[in-house]
Structure formats: C-alpha cells, structure tokens
PDB file of C-alpha atoms in Angstrom:
ATOM      1  CA  UNK A   9     -21.004 -14.521 -10.739  1.00 49.00           C
ATOM      2  CA  UNK A  10     -18.196 -16.644 -11.775  1.00 49.00           C
ATOM      3  CA  UNK A  11     -17.792 -20.481 -11.632  1.00 50.00           C
ATOM      4  CA  UNK A  12     -15.207 -22.618  -9.240  1.00 47.00           C
ATOM      5  CA  UNK A  13     -11.292 -21.525 -10.204  1.00 43.00           C
ATOM      6  CA  UNK A  14     -10.851 -24.736 -11.846  1.00 41.00           C
ATOM      7  CA  UNK A  15     -13.377 -23.874 -14.352  1.00 43.00           C
ATOM      8  CA  UNK A  16     -11.732 -20.496 -14.709  1.00 43.00           C
ATOM      9  CA  UNK A  17      -9.355 -20.563 -17.179  1.00 42.00           C
ATOM     10  CA  UNK A  18      -8.637 -17.446 -19.053  1.00 47.00           C
ATOM     11  CA  UNK A  19     -10.684 -17.049 -22.417  1.00 49.00           C
ATOM     12  CA  UNK A  20      -8.364 -16.848 -25.529  1.00 49.00           C
ATOM     13  CA  UNK A  21      -8.755 -12.886 -26.563  1.00 52.00           C
ATOM     14  CA  UNK A  22      -7.679 -11.666 -30.338  1.00 52.00           C
ATOM     15  CA  UNK A  23      -4.783  -9.493 -30.304  1.00 57.00           C
ATOM     16  CA  UNK A  24      -5.407  -6.092 -29.890  1.00 64.00           C
ATOM     17  CA  UNK A  25      -4.732  -3.323 -32.434  1.00 71.00           C
ATOM     18  CA  UNK A  26      -2.196  -0.897 -31.675  1.00 82.00           C
ATOM     19  CA  UNK A  27      -4.283   2.045 -31.438  1.00 83.00           C
ATOM     20  CA  UNK A  28      -7.224   2.473 -28.335  1.00 84.00           C
ATOM     21  CA  UNK A  29     -10.385   1.153 -29.297  1.00 85.00           C
ATOM     22  CA  UNK A  30     -12.347   3.433 -27.215  1.00 83.00           C
ATOM     23  CA  UNK A  31      -9.699   6.645 -27.783  1.00 83.00           C
ATOM     24  CA  UNK A  32      -8.400   6.155 -31.452  1.00 87.00           C
ATOM     25  CA  UNK A  33      -6.372   8.988 -31.611  1.00 85.00           C
ATOM     26  CA  UNK A  34      -4.058   7.407 -28.646  1.00 83.00           C
ATOM     27  CA  UNK A  35      -2.089   4.371 -28.470  1.00 86.00           C
ATOM     28  CA  UNK A  36      -3.551   1.528 -26.462  1.00 88.00           C
ATOM     29  CA  UNK A  37      -1.873   1.574 -23.211  1.00 89.00           C
ATOM     30  CA  UNK A  38       0.572  -1.199 -22.817  1.00 89.00           C
ATOM     31  CA  UNK A  39      -0.911  -3.054 -20.138  1.00 89.00           C
ATOM     32  CA  UNK A  40      -4.250  -3.220 -21.604  1.00 90.00           C
ATOM     33  CA  UNK A  41      -3.704  -6.218 -23.968  1.00 89.00           C
ATOM     34  CA  UNK A  42      -7.177  -7.164 -24.287  1.00 88.00           C
ATOM     35  CA  UNK A  43      -6.564  -9.827 -21.721  1.00 89.00           C
ATOM     36  CA  UNK A  44      -9.824  -9.020 -19.712  1.00 93.00           C
ATOM     37  CA  UNK A  45     -13.359  -8.591 -21.267  1.00 92.00           C
ATOM     38  CA  UNK A  46     -14.289  -5.053 -21.791  1.00 92.00           C
ATOM     39  CA  UNK A  47     -10.985  -4.064 -22.440  1.00 92.00           C
ATOM     40  CA  UNK A  48     -11.189  -1.157 -24.898  1.00 91.00           C
ATOM     41  CA  UNK A  49      -7.792   0.268 -24.422  1.00 90.00           C
ATOM     42  CA  UNK A  50      -9.370   3.305 -21.817  1.00 91.00           C
ATOM     43  CA  UNK A  51      -6.436   3.997 -19.655  1.00 91.00           C
ATOM     44  CA  UNK A  52      -6.063   8.388 -20.214  1.00 88.00           C
ATOM     45  CA  UNK A  53      -4.521   8.895 -16.969  1.00 89.00           C
ATOM     46  CA  UNK A  54      -2.248   5.791 -17.124  1.00 89.00           C
ATOM     47  CA  UNK A  55      -3.619   4.133 -13.532  1.00 90.00           C
ATOM     48  CA  UNK A  56      -2.661   0.728 -14.725  1.00 90.00           C
ATOM     49  CA  UNK A  57       1.186   1.139 -14.734  1.00 90.00           C
ATOM     50  CA  UNK A  58       2.308  -2.605 -14.789  1.00 90.00           C
ATOM     51  CA  UNK A  59       0.463  -5.594 -14.846  1.00 88.00           C
ATOM     52  CA  UNK A  60      -0.264  -6.133 -11.206  1.00 86.00           C
ATOM     53  CA  UNK A  61      -1.788  -2.398 -10.907  1.00 89.00           C
ATOM     54  CA  UNK A  62      -4.181  -3.792 -13.846  1.00 91.00           C
ATOM     55  CA  UNK A  63      -5.266  -6.374 -12.056  1.00 87.00           C
ATOM     56  CA  UNK A  64      -5.803  -4.878  -8.666  1.00 87.00           C
ATOM     57  CA  UNK A  65      -8.058  -2.282 -10.717  1.00 91.00           C
ATOM     58  CA  UNK A  66     -10.006  -4.815 -12.810  1.00 92.00           C
ATOM     59  CA  UNK A  67     -10.697  -6.568  -9.443  1.00 90.00           C
ATOM     60  CA  UNK A  68     -11.997  -3.225  -7.888  1.00 91.00           C
ATOM     61  CA  UNK A  69     -14.055  -2.683 -11.027  1.00 94.00           C
ATOM     62  CA  UNK A  70     -15.477  -6.081 -10.493  1.00 94.00           C
ATOM     63  CA  UNK A  71     -16.581  -5.509  -6.566  1.00 92.00           C
ATOM     64  CA  UNK A  72     -17.792  -2.062  -7.604  1.00 95.00           C
ATOM     65  CA  UNK A  73     -19.787  -2.784 -10.720  1.00 96.00           C
ATOM     66  CA  UNK A  74     -21.554  -6.102  -8.560  1.00 95.00           C
ATOM     67  CA  UNK A  75     -22.460  -3.756  -5.577  1.00 94.00           C
ATOM     68  CA  UNK A  76     -23.597  -0.969  -8.342  1.00 96.00           C
ATOM     69  CA  UNK A  77     -26.317  -3.046  -9.921  1.00 97.00           C
ATOM     70  CA  UNK A  78     -27.645  -4.413  -6.790  1.00 96.00           C
ATOM     71  CA  UNK A  79     -27.966  -0.870  -5.819  1.00 95.00           C
ATOM     72  CA  UNK A  80     -29.349   0.769  -9.175  1.00 95.00           C
ATOM     73  CA  UNK A  81     -32.526  -2.107  -8.438  1.00 95.00           C
ATOM     74  CA  UNK A  82     -32.498  -1.222  -5.070  1.00 94.00           C
ATOM     75  CA  UNK A  83     -32.495   2.590  -4.736  1.00 95.00           C
ATOM     76  CA  UNK A  84     -35.641   2.477  -6.741  1.00 93.00           C
ATOM     77  CA  UNK A  85     -37.279  -0.311  -5.372  1.00 93.00           C
ATOM     78  CA  UNK A  86     -36.922   0.995  -1.398  1.00 93.00           C
ATOM     79  CA  UNK A  87     -38.552   4.151  -2.724  1.00 92.00           C
ATOM     80  CA  UNK A  88     -41.275   1.758  -4.176  1.00 90.00           C
ATOM     81  CA  UNK A  89     -42.212   0.005  -1.243  1.00 90.00           C
ATOM     82  CA  UNK A  90     -40.669   1.096   1.755  1.00 90.00           C
ATOM     83  CA  UNK A  91     -43.576   2.591   2.645  1.00 88.00           C
ATOM     84  CA  UNK A  92     -46.507   0.488   1.564  1.00 87.00           C
ATOM     85  CA  UNK A  93     -44.378  -2.411   3.413  1.00 88.00           C
ATOM     86  CA  UNK A  94     -43.773   0.073   6.594  1.00 87.00           C
ATOM     87  CA  UNK A  95     -47.265   0.551   6.755  1.00 85.00           C
ATOM     88  CA  UNK A  96     -48.147  -3.252   6.378  1.00 86.00           C
ATOM     89  CA  UNK A  97     -46.266  -4.157   9.217  1.00 85.00           C
ATOM     90  CA  UNK A  98     -47.683  -1.834  11.546  1.00 82.00           C
ATOM     91  CA  UNK A  99     -51.094  -2.643  10.927  1.00 79.00           C
ATOM     92  CA  UNK A 100     -50.270  -6.292  10.618  1.00 77.00           C
ATOM     93  CA  UNK A 101     -48.195  -6.672  13.542  1.00 81.00           C
ATOM     94  CA  UNK A 102     -49.083  -3.114  15.638  1.00 77.00           C
ATOM     95  CA  UNK A 103     -45.653  -2.026  15.116  1.00 80.00           C
ATOM     96  CA  UNK A 104     -44.392   2.004  14.892  1.00 77.00           C
ATOM     97  CA  UNK A 105     -42.254   1.348  12.263  1.00 80.00           C
ATOM     98  CA  UNK A 106     -40.574   4.561  10.423  1.00 84.00           C
ATOM     99  CA  UNK A 107     -40.436   4.746   6.657  1.00 87.00           C
ATOM    100  CA  UNK A 108     -36.632   5.178   5.486  1.00 89.00           C
ATOM    101  CA  UNK A 109     -37.532   7.362   2.434  1.00 89.00           C
ATOM    102  CA  UNK A 110     -38.278  10.753   3.842  1.00 88.00           C
ATOM    103  CA  UNK A 111     -41.338  13.084   2.727  1.00 85.00           C
ATOM    104  CA  UNK A 112     -39.948  13.607  -1.049  1.00 88.00           C
ATOM    105  CA  UNK A 113     -40.109   9.680  -1.489  1.00 89.00           C
ATOM    106  CA  UNK A 114     -36.066   9.929  -1.568  1.00 92.00           C
ATOM    107  CA  UNK A 115     -33.820   6.992  -0.498  1.00 92.00           C
ATOM    108  CA  UNK A 116     -31.535   7.754   2.634  1.00 91.00           C
ATOM    109  CA  UNK A 117     -27.918   8.702   1.011  1.00 91.00           C
ATOM    110  CA  UNK A 118     -25.011  11.056   2.359  1.00 89.00           C
ATOM    111  CA  UNK A 119     -26.648  13.711   0.009  1.00 90.00           C
ATOM    112  CA  UNK A 120     -30.202  13.197   0.992  1.00 90.00           C
ATOM    113  CA  UNK A 121     -29.390  12.655   4.554  1.00 89.00           C
ATOM    114  CA  UNK A 122     -31.528   9.832   6.993  1.00 88.00           C
ATOM    115  CA  UNK A 123     -28.364   7.867   7.064  1.00 89.00           C
ATOM    116  CA  UNK A 124     -28.201   8.185  10.775  1.00 87.00           C
ATOM    117  CA  UNK A 125     -31.825   6.616  10.982  1.00 85.00           C
ATOM    118  CA  UNK A 126     -30.711   2.740   9.712  1.00 88.00           C
ATOM    119  CA  UNK A 127     -29.731   0.521  12.398  1.00 87.00           C
ATOM    120  CA  UNK A 128     -26.214   0.387  13.830  1.00 92.00           C
ATOM    121  CA  UNK A 129     -26.715  -3.193  13.505  1.00 94.00           C
ATOM    122  CA  UNK A 130     -27.306  -3.194   9.737  1.00 91.00           C
ATOM    123  CA  UNK A 131     -24.395  -1.193   9.208  1.00 92.00           C
ATOM    124  CA  UNK A 132     -22.213  -3.306  10.964  1.00 96.00           C
ATOM    125  CA  UNK A 133     -23.446  -6.720   8.907  1.00 96.00           C
ATOM    126  CA  UNK A 134     -22.623  -4.655   5.908  1.00 93.00           C
ATOM    127  CA  UNK A 135     -18.947  -3.699   7.087  1.00 94.00           C
ATOM    128  CA  UNK A 136     -18.148  -7.401   8.490  1.00 96.00           C
ATOM    129  CA  UNK A 137     -19.588  -8.666   4.802  1.00 93.00           C
ATOM    130  CA  UNK A 138     -17.507  -6.352   2.617  1.00 90.00           C
ATOM    131  CA  UNK A 139     -14.472  -7.065   4.841  1.00 93.00           C
ATOM    132  CA  UNK A 140     -15.020 -10.788   4.491  1.00 92.00           C
ATOM    133  CA  UNK A 141     -15.539 -10.384   0.794  1.00 87.00           C
ATOM    134  CA  UNK A 142     -12.469  -8.084   0.459  1.00 86.00           C
ATOM    135  CA  UNK A 143     -10.215 -10.134   2.207  1.00 88.00           C
ATOM    136  CA  UNK A 144     -11.313 -13.083   0.093  1.00 84.00           C
ATOM    137  CA  UNK A 145     -10.469 -10.889  -2.600  1.00 80.00           C
ATOM    138  CA  UNK A 146      -7.151 -10.330  -1.624  1.00 79.00           C
ATOM    139  CA  UNK A 147      -6.514 -14.160  -1.002  1.00 80.00           C
ATOM    140  CA  UNK A 148      -7.580 -15.096  -4.390  1.00 76.00           C
ATOM    141  CA  UNK A 149      -5.474 -12.700  -6.159  1.00 70.00           C
ATOM    142  CA  UNK A 150      -2.096 -12.999  -4.135  1.00 72.00           C
ATOM    143  CA  UNK A 151      -2.280 -17.063  -3.530  1.00 66.00           C
ATOM    144  CA  UNK A 152      -4.682 -18.198  -6.361  1.00 56.00           C
ATOM    145  CA  UNK A 153      -2.631 -15.960  -8.905  1.00 49.00           C
ATOM    146  CA  UNK A 154       0.613 -17.507  -7.744  1.00 45.00           C
ATOM    147  CA  UNK A 155      -0.172 -21.027  -8.113  1.00 49.00           C
ATOM    148  CA  UNK A 156      -2.036 -20.593 -11.477  1.00 47.00           C
ATOM    149  CA  UNK A 157      -0.485 -17.721 -12.993  1.00 46.00           C
ATOM    150  CA  UNK A 158      -2.487 -16.100 -15.915  1.00 52.00           C
ATOM    151  CA  UNK A 159      -5.687 -18.707 -14.886  1.00 68.00           C
ATOM    152  CA  UNK A 160      -6.523 -16.164 -12.145  1.00 76.00           C
ATOM    153  CA  UNK A 161      -9.552 -13.957 -13.306  1.00 86.00           C
ATOM    154  CA  UNK A 162      -9.992 -11.043 -10.896  1.00 88.00           C
ATOM    155  CA  UNK A 163     -13.691 -11.281  -9.229  1.00 88.00           C
ATOM    156  CA  UNK A 164     -14.146 -15.367  -9.379  1.00 85.00           C
ATOM    157  CA  UNK A 165     -15.230 -16.097  -5.941  1.00 85.00           C
ATOM    158  CA  UNK A 166     -16.263 -19.543  -7.005  1.00 82.00           C
ATOM    159  CA  UNK A 167     -20.217 -18.556  -6.846  1.00 87.00           C
ATOM    160  CA  UNK A 168     -22.545 -19.806  -9.734  1.00 90.00           C
ATOM    161  CA  UNK A 169     -25.026 -21.946  -7.840  1.00 91.00           C
ATOM    162  CA  UNK A 170     -27.630 -21.724 -10.457  1.00 91.00           C
ATOM    163  CA  UNK A 171     -24.870 -22.831 -13.404  1.00 90.00           C
ATOM    164  CA  UNK A 172     -24.732 -20.014 -15.413  1.00 91.00           C
ATOM    165  CA  UNK A 173     -21.354 -19.521 -16.743  1.00 91.00           C
ATOM    166  CA  UNK A 174     -21.078 -21.635 -19.733  1.00 92.00           C
ATOM    167  CA  UNK A 175     -18.569 -24.426 -20.337  1.00 90.00           C
ATOM    168  CA  UNK A 176     -17.670 -22.973 -23.714  1.00 92.00           C
ATOM    169  CA  UNK A 177     -14.599 -20.189 -23.984  1.00 91.00           C
ATOM    170  CA  UNK A 178     -16.945 -17.968 -26.189  1.00 92.00           C
ATOM    171  CA  UNK A 179     -19.755 -18.304 -24.076  1.00 93.00           C
ATOM    172  CA  UNK A 180     -17.284 -17.230 -20.420  1.00 92.00           C
ATOM    173  CA  UNK A 181     -15.614 -14.800 -22.717  1.00 93.00           C
ATOM    174  CA  UNK A 182     -19.894 -13.163 -23.504  1.00 94.00           C
ATOM    175  CA  UNK A 183     -20.716 -13.447 -19.787  1.00 94.00           C
ATOM    176  CA  UNK A 184     -17.631 -11.603 -18.517  1.00 94.00           C
ATOM    177  CA  UNK A 185     -18.138  -8.700 -21.079  1.00 95.00           C
ATOM    178  CA  UNK A 186     -22.106  -8.674 -19.658  1.00 96.00           C
ATOM    179  CA  UNK A 187     -21.328  -8.081 -16.010  1.00 96.00           C
ATOM    180  CA  UNK A 188     -18.696  -5.479 -16.777  1.00 96.00           C
ATOM    181  CA  UNK A 189     -20.643  -3.667 -19.027  1.00 96.00           C
ATOM    182  CA  UNK A 190     -23.965  -3.703 -16.909  1.00 97.00           C
ATOM    183  CA  UNK A 191     -21.725  -2.748 -13.966  1.00 97.00           C
ATOM    184  CA  UNK A 192     -20.057   0.129 -15.392  1.00 97.00           C
ATOM    185  CA  UNK A 193     -23.677   1.422 -16.335  1.00 97.00           C
ATOM    186  CA  UNK A 194     -24.713   0.110 -12.792  1.00 97.00           C
ATOM    187  CA  UNK A 195     -21.902   2.666 -11.275  1.00 97.00           C
ATOM    188  CA  UNK A 196     -23.142   5.258 -13.450  1.00 97.00           C
ATOM    189  CA  UNK A 197     -26.662   5.144 -12.584  1.00 96.00           C
ATOM    190  CA  UNK A 198     -25.916   4.942  -9.106  1.00 96.00           C
ATOM    191  CA  UNK A 199     -24.270   8.004  -8.971  1.00 95.00           C
ATOM    192  CA  UNK A 200     -26.754   9.601 -11.652  1.00 94.00           C
ATOM    193  CA  UNK A 201     -29.693   8.682  -8.873  1.00 94.00           C
ATOM    194  CA  UNK A 202     -27.688  10.573  -6.135  1.00 93.00           C
ATOM    195  CA  UNK A 203     -26.728  13.802  -8.045  1.00 93.00           C
ATOM    196  CA  UNK A 204     -30.678  13.820  -9.576  1.00 92.00           C
ATOM    197  CA  UNK A 205     -32.222  13.501  -5.987  1.00 93.00           C
ATOM    198  CA  UNK A 206     -29.703  16.156  -4.719  1.00 92.00           C
ATOM    199  CA  UNK A 207     -30.376  18.444  -7.413  1.00 93.00           C
ATOM    200  CA  UNK A 208     -33.897  17.599  -7.952  1.00 91.00           C
ATOM    201  CA  UNK A 209     -35.344  17.411  -4.628  1.00 91.00           C
ATOM    202  CA  UNK A 210     -37.519  14.126  -5.491  1.00 92.00           C
ATOM    203  CA  UNK A 211     -36.868  10.755  -5.106  1.00 91.00           C
ATOM    204  CA  UNK A 212     -36.016   9.271  -8.731  1.00 92.00           C
ATOM    205  CA  UNK A 213     -39.449   7.332  -8.996  1.00 90.00           C
ATOM    206  CA  UNK A 214     -41.236  10.470  -8.833  1.00 89.00           C
ATOM    207  CA  UNK A 215     -39.012  12.509 -11.317  1.00 87.00           C
ATOM    208  CA  UNK A 216     -39.154  10.028 -14.166  1.00 84.00           C
ATOM    209  CA  UNK A 217     -43.122   8.017 -13.134  1.00 83.00           C
ATOM    210  CA  UNK A 218     -43.155   6.622 -16.579  1.00 81.00           C
ATOM    211  CA  UNK A 219     -40.581   4.314 -15.716  1.00 84.00           C
ATOM    212  CA  UNK A 220     -41.318   3.156 -12.136  1.00 84.00           C
ATOM    213  CA  UNK A 221     -45.018   4.031 -12.218  1.00 78.00           C
ATOM    214  CA  UNK A 222     -46.066   2.267 -15.158  1.00 71.00           C
ATOM    215  CA  UNK A 223     -50.197   2.196 -15.457  1.00 62.00           C
ATOM    216  CA  UNK A 224     -50.343   2.431 -11.552  1.00 65.00           C
ATOM    217  CA  UNK A 225     -49.297  -0.919 -11.301  1.00 60.00           C
ATOM    218  CA  UNK A 226     -47.325  -0.149  -8.222  1.00 57.00           C
ATOM    219  CA  UNK A 227     -50.175   2.038  -6.484  1.00 59.00           C
ATOM    220  CA  UNK A 228     -52.822  -1.342  -7.499  1.00 59.00           C
ATOM    221  CA  UNK A 229     -50.578  -3.764  -5.737  1.00 59.00           C
ATOM    222  CA  UNK A 230     -51.428  -1.533  -2.472  1.00 57.00           C
ATOM    223  CA  UNK A 231     -54.713  -0.858  -2.911  1.00 58.00           C
TER     224      UNK A 231
END
C-alpha cells in the first residue's frame, strides 16, 4: 500500500558502503545507491544498467511482490476451503458446483492442470484489472517522475484507505522495507508451492498439515 503521491517524498537514506551488503566480496553496483528500501547491492547480472532501468525493475518487483503476497495466502486457503464451500453452496442453493481443487487437494496451476475449468469471465476480469494497474504504473513512472523527479516512488498508487502509512520518514522507510521483504518472500513461497505440488503430487496443505490443519480446527468448522 502507498499513500497519496503528495505525501510520498523519497525518504532520506544512509550512504551505502563501497561493497555490496549482500555479496561483500563484490563492489556495489553503480546505480544501487540505497535509494530504495531493501537495496542491499544485489544485482550480479547487472540488469539495472541505468537509473531508468532501476526504476522499471523496482516497479516490477513491487507489483510482483504484492501479487505474490496475495497468492501465498490465497493458494493454501483455496485448498482448505474450496471443496467445503462448494459443497455448502450446493446443499443450500441446490446447485451442482464442482470444486476447483483436484482429488489430491491441489489448486489449479500450470503444473497441476485444471486451469481450463475456471470461468473465462474470471480470466477476463483478471486481465482487465491487471492491464489497468499496469497502465497506471506506466503513467505514474513517466509523468509523476517527470514532474517530481526523484520524489517518485515505484509502486505508488495513492492507495492507503486505512491510513497505515506513517507520517515520519523512519516509519515510511520501515513500511517500505517490510513490504519489499514480504513481497520477496511471497514470490519464493508461491514458486515453492508450485514446485512442491508438482513433485509431491498433493496439495501443500496436506504435505505440511502441521501448518494448515492445526488441531483439526479447519475440519471442525465444517463438521
């Protein structure tokens, strides 16, 4: 989440050292100056070859991190509740809905299959929403950045309805750091879910029941 653009001045950051914090035996890449939260000088492939590329990749990282955080929560939740909810709706409304999870409680994915069973209307909605967000991001980076220079923060959509974003610079920096760290973990988690289910052949909620079926609480909700 981010506050309105008018409140988003780039917070002050300490001057980074000469060497990469993540790879201390290598020099810090030229354009990774500590400008953004979570910058530990890690760019071994040299992808951020200029400031514009750095902004572009940071925007992409923030977007993918936010999607991954939603997916990391939604994936196991769908495996836990899809079948019980489908059965509940069938009983109450006399419908004949088919659960989206397969017989091994695996959520639909390119590796697991089942993607074709999802309504095209849903895919159309997702495509339209992501296109609108992406176009807004391009507009922000081109025009907001041009008007305000270094004050532009990648991923700022002016969305903070609950007012979580702090007013002080230290709080802002900590919030930005928390978001990017959780986003990176979310991307790793979703990749891990997909790989684990592809190799193991069962849903992550069944492979690690201690995390997702503590004391049978989920089952108790539906029995």
